[in-house]
mmCIF file of C-alpha atoms in Angstrom:
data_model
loop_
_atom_site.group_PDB
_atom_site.id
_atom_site.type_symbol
_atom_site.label_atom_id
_atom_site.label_comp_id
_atom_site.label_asym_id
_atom_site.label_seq_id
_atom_site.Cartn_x
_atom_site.Cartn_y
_atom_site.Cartn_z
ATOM 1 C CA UNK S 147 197.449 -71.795 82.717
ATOM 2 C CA UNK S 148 200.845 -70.408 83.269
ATOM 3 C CA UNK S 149 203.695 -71.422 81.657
ATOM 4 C CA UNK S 150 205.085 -73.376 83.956
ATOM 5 C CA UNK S 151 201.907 -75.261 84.220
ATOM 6 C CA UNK S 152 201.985 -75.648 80.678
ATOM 7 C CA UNK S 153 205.117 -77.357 80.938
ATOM 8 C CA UNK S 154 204.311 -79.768 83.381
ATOM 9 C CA UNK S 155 201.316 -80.569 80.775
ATOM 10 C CA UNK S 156 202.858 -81.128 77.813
ATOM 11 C CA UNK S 157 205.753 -83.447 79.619
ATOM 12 C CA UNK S 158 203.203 -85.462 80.952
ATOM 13 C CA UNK S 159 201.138 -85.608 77.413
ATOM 14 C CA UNK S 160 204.667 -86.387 75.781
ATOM 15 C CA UNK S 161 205.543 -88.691 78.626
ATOM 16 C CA UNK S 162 202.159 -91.008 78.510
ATOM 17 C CA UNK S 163 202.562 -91.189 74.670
ATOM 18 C CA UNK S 164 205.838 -93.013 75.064
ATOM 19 C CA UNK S 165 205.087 -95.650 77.475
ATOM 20 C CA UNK S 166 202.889 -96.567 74.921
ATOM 21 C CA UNK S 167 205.583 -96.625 72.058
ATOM 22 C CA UNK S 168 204.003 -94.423 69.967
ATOM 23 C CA UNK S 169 207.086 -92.194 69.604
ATOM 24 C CA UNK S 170 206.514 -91.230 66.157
ATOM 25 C CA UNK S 171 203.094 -89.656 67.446
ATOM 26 C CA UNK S 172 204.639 -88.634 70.556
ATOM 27 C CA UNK S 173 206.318 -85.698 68.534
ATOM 28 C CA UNK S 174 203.845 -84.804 66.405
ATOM 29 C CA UNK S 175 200.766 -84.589 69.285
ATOM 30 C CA UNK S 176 203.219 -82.662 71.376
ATOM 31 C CA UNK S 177 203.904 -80.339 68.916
ATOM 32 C CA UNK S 178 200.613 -79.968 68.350
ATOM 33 C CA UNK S 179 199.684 -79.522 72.001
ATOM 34 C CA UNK S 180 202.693 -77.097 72.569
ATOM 35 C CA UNK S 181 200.969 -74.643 69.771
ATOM 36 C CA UNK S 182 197.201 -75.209 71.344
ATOM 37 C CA UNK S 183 198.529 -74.390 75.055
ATOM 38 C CA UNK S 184 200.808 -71.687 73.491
ATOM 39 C CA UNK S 185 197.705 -69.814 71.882
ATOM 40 C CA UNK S 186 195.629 -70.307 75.262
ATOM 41 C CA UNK S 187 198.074 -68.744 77.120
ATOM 42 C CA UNK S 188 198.586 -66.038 74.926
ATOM 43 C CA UNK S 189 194.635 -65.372 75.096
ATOM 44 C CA UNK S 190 194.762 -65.916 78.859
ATOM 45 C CA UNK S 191 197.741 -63.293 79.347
ATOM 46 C CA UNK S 192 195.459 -61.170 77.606
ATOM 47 C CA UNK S 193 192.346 -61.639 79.055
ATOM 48 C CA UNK S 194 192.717 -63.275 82.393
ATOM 49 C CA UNK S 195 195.842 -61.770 83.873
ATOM 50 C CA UNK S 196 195.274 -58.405 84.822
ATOM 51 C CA UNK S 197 192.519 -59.707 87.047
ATOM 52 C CA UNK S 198 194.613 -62.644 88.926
ATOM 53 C CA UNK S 199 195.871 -60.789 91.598
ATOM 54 C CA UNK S 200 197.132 -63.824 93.113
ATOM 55 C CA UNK S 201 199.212 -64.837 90.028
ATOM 56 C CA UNK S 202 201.062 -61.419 89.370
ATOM 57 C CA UNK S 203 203.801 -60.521 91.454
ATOM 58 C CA UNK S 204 202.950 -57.231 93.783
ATOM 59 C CA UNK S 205 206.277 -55.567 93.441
ATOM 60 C CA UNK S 206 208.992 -55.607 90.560
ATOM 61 C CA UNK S 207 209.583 -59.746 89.855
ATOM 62 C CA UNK S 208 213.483 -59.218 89.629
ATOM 63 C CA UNK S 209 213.719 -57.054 92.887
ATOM 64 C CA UNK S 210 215.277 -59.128 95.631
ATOM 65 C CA UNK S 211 212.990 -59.440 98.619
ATOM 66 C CA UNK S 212 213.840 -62.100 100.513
ATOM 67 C CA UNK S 213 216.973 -63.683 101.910
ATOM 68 C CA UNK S 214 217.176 -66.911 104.076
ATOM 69 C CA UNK S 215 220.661 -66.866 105.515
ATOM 70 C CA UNK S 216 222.388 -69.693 107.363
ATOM 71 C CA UNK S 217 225.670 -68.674 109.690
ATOM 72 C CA UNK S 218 227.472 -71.081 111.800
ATOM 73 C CA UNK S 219 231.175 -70.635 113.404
ATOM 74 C CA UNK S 220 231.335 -74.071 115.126
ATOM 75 C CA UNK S 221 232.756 -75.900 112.338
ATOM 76 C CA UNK S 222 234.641 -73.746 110.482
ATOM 77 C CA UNK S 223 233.327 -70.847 108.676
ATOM 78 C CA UNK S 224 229.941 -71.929 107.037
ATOM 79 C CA UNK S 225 227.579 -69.226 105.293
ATOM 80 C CA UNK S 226 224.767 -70.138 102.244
ATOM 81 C CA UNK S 227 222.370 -67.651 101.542
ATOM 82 C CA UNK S 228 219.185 -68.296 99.368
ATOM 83 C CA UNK S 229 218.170 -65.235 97.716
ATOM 84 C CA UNK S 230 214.456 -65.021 96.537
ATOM 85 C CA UNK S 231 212.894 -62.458 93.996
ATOM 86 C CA UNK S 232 209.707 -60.534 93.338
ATOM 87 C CA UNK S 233 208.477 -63.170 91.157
ATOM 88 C CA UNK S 234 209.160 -66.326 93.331
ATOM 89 C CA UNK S 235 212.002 -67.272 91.689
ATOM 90 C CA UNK S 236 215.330 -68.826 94.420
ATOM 91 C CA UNK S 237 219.126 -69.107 93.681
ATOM 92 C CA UNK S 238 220.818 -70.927 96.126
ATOM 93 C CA UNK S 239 224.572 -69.800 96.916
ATOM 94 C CA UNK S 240 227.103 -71.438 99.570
ATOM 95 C CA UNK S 241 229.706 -68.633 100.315
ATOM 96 C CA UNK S 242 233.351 -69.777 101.389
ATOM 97 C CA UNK S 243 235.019 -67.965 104.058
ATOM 98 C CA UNK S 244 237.567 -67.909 101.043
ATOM 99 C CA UNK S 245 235.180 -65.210 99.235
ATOM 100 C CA UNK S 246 232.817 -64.091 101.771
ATOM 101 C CA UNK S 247 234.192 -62.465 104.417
ATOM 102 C CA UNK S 248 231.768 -59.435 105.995
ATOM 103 C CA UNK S 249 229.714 -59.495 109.006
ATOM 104 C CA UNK S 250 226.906 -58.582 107.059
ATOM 105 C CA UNK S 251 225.381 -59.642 103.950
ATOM 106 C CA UNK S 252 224.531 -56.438 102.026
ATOM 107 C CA UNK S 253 223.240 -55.399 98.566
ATOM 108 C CA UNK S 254 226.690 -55.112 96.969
ATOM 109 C CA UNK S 255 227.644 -59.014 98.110
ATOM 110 C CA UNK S 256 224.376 -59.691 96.260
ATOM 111 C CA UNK S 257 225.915 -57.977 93.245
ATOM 112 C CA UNK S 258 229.124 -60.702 93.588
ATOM 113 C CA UNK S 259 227.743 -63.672 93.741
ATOM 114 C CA UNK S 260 224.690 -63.933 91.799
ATOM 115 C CA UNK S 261 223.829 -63.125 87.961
ATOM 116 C CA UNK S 262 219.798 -63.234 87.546
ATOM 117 C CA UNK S 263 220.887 -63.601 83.273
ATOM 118 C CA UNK S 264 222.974 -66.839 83.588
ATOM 119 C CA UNK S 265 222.654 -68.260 87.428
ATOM 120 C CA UNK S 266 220.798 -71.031 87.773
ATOM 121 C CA UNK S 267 217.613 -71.332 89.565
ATOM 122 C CA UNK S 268 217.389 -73.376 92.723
ATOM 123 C CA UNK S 269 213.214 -73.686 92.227
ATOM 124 C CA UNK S 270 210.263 -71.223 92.437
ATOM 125 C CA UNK S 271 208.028 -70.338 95.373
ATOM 126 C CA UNK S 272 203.894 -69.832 94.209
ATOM 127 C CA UNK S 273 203.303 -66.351 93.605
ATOM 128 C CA UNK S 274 200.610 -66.197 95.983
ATOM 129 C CA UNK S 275 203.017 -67.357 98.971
ATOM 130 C CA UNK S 276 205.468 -64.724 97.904
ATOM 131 C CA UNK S 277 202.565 -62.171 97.636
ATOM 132 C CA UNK S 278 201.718 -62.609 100.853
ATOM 133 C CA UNK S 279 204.577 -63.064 102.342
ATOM 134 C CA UNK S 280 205.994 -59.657 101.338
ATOM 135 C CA UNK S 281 202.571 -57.972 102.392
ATOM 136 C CA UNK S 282 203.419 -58.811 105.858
ATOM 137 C CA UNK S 283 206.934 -58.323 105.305
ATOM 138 C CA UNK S 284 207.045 -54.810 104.164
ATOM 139 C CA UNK S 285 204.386 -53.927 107.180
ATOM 140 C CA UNK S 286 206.823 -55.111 109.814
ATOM 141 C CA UNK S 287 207.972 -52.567 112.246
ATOM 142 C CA UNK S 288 212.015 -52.518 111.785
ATOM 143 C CA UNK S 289 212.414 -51.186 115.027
ATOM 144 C CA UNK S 290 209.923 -53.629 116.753
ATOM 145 C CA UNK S 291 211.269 -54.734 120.077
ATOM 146 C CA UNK S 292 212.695 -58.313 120.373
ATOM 147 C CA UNK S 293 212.895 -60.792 122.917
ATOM 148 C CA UNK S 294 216.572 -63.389 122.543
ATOM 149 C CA UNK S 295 216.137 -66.635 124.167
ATOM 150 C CA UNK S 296 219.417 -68.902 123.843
ATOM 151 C CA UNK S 297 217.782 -72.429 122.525
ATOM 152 C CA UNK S 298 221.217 -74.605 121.717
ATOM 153 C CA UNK S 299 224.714 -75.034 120.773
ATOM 154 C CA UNK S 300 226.605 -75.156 117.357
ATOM 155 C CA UNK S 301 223.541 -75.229 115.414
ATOM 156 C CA UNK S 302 224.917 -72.300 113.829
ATOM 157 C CA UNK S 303 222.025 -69.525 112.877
ATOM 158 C CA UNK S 304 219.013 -69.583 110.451
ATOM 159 C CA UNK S 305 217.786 -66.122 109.664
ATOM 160 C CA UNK S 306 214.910 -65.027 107.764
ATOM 161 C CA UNK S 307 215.321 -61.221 105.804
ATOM 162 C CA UNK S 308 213.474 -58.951 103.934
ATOM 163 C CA UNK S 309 215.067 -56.376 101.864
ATOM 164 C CA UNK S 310 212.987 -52.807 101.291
ATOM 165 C CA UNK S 311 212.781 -50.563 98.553
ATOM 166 C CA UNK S 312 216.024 -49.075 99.962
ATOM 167 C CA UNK S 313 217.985 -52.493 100.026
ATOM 168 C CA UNK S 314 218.261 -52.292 104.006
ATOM 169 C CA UNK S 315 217.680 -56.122 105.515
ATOM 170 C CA UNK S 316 214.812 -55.876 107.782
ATOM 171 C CA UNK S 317 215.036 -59.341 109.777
ATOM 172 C CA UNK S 318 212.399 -61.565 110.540
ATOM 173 C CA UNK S 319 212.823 -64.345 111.446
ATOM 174 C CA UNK S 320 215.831 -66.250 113.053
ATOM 175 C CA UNK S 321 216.521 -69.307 114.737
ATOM 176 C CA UNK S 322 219.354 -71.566 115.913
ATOM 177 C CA UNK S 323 221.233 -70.901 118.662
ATOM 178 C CA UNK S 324 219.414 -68.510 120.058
ATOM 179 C CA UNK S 325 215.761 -67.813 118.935
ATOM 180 C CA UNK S 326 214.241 -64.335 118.456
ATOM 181 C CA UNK S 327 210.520 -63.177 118.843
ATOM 182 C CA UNK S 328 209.271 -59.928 117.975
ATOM 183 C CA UNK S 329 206.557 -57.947 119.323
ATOM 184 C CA UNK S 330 204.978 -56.615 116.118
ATOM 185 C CA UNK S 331 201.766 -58.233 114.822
ATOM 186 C CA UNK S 332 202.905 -59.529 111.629
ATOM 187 C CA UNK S 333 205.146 -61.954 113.238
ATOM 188 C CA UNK S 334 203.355 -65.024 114.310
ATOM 189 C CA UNK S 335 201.697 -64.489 110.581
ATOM 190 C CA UNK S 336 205.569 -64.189 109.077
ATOM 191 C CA UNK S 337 206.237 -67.333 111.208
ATOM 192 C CA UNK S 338 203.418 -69.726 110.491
ATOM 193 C CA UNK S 339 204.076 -68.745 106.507
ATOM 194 C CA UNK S 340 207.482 -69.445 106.716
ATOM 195 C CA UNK S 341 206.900 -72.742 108.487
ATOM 196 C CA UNK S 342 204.569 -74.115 105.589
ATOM 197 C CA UNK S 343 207.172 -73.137 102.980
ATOM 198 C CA UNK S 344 210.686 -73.300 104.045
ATOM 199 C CA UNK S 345 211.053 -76.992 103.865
ATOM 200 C CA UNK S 346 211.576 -77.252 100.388
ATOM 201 C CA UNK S 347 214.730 -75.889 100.957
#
């Protein structure tokens, strides 16, 4: 049981005890059930954890691997940009054309506008998604050829990135007003992961 899992257990334990007005047993059972799931997941970080491969992030969990950048011109100068992190973990940021002003977002624009000590966090993606995710990710051919097809107008431009151990934005994915395939293997993979996932945002 991880700890957020452990969370969501001992809010619901706490939460059924009330609606039964026991309140004065409420704290003392959740107390007690905070130490009992705080012992089993010390013993399970220390027995179980090394061995979950899906539960353990693959790469550093505060390096920035993903961003999911949306660009659009056609109503004034939009630009939000959710930036997601080794260990699932998403901060959401909308960028003014008041403070954001580059083509590009790079690594040092990263550096301005979020701070992974106080920032709060938008919500977390399962490590196994992320896991798999950046497999496929960090096997895509940069250079792959792409095909542009123009698909509408003023939807502005939703663009899927990954970020390598050198901090250079590989893209993915991107789709708006025009729509880009790529003719590399891990795309339709990239694609159909992204899909599942990206409507929680």
């Amino acid at each position: 049981m991880n700890i957020r899992k452990m969370s969501a257990f001992i809010a619901s334990v706490i939460m059924a005890s009330s609606f039964c007005g026991c309140k004065k047993r409420v704290k003392s059972t959740g107390r007690m059930q905070l130490s009992q799931a705080l012992s089993a997941e010390k013993a399970s970080e220390e027995t179980d954890d090394a061995t979950i491969d899906g539960e353990q992030p693959l790469t550093d969990p505060d390096r920035i691997l993903f961003t999911y950048e949306y660009r659009n011109n056609a109503w004034g100068y939009q630009y939000s940009v959710y930036v997601i992190l080794g260990d699932g973990r998403c901060y959401y940021h909308s960028l003014k054309a008041g403070n954001f002003t580059v083509p590009e977002f790079s690594k040092e624009d990263i550096d301005s506008v979020i701070d992974l000590s106080s920032d709060m966090i938008s919500f977390y993606y399962d490590q196994d998604f992320i896991n798999e995710l950046y497999q496929h990710a960090r096997d895509f051919d940069p250079n792959a050829p792409k095909t542009e097809k123009h698909s509408a107008y003023d939807a502005g431009q939703n663009s899927l990135y990954y970020w390598d151990e050198d901090m250079n934005k590989v893209l993915l994915l991107s789709e708006g007003d025009y729509r880009y395939t790529f003719d590399d293997p891990n795309f339709d993979v990239i694609q159909k992961l992204w899909e599942t996932r990206y409507a929680h945002m």
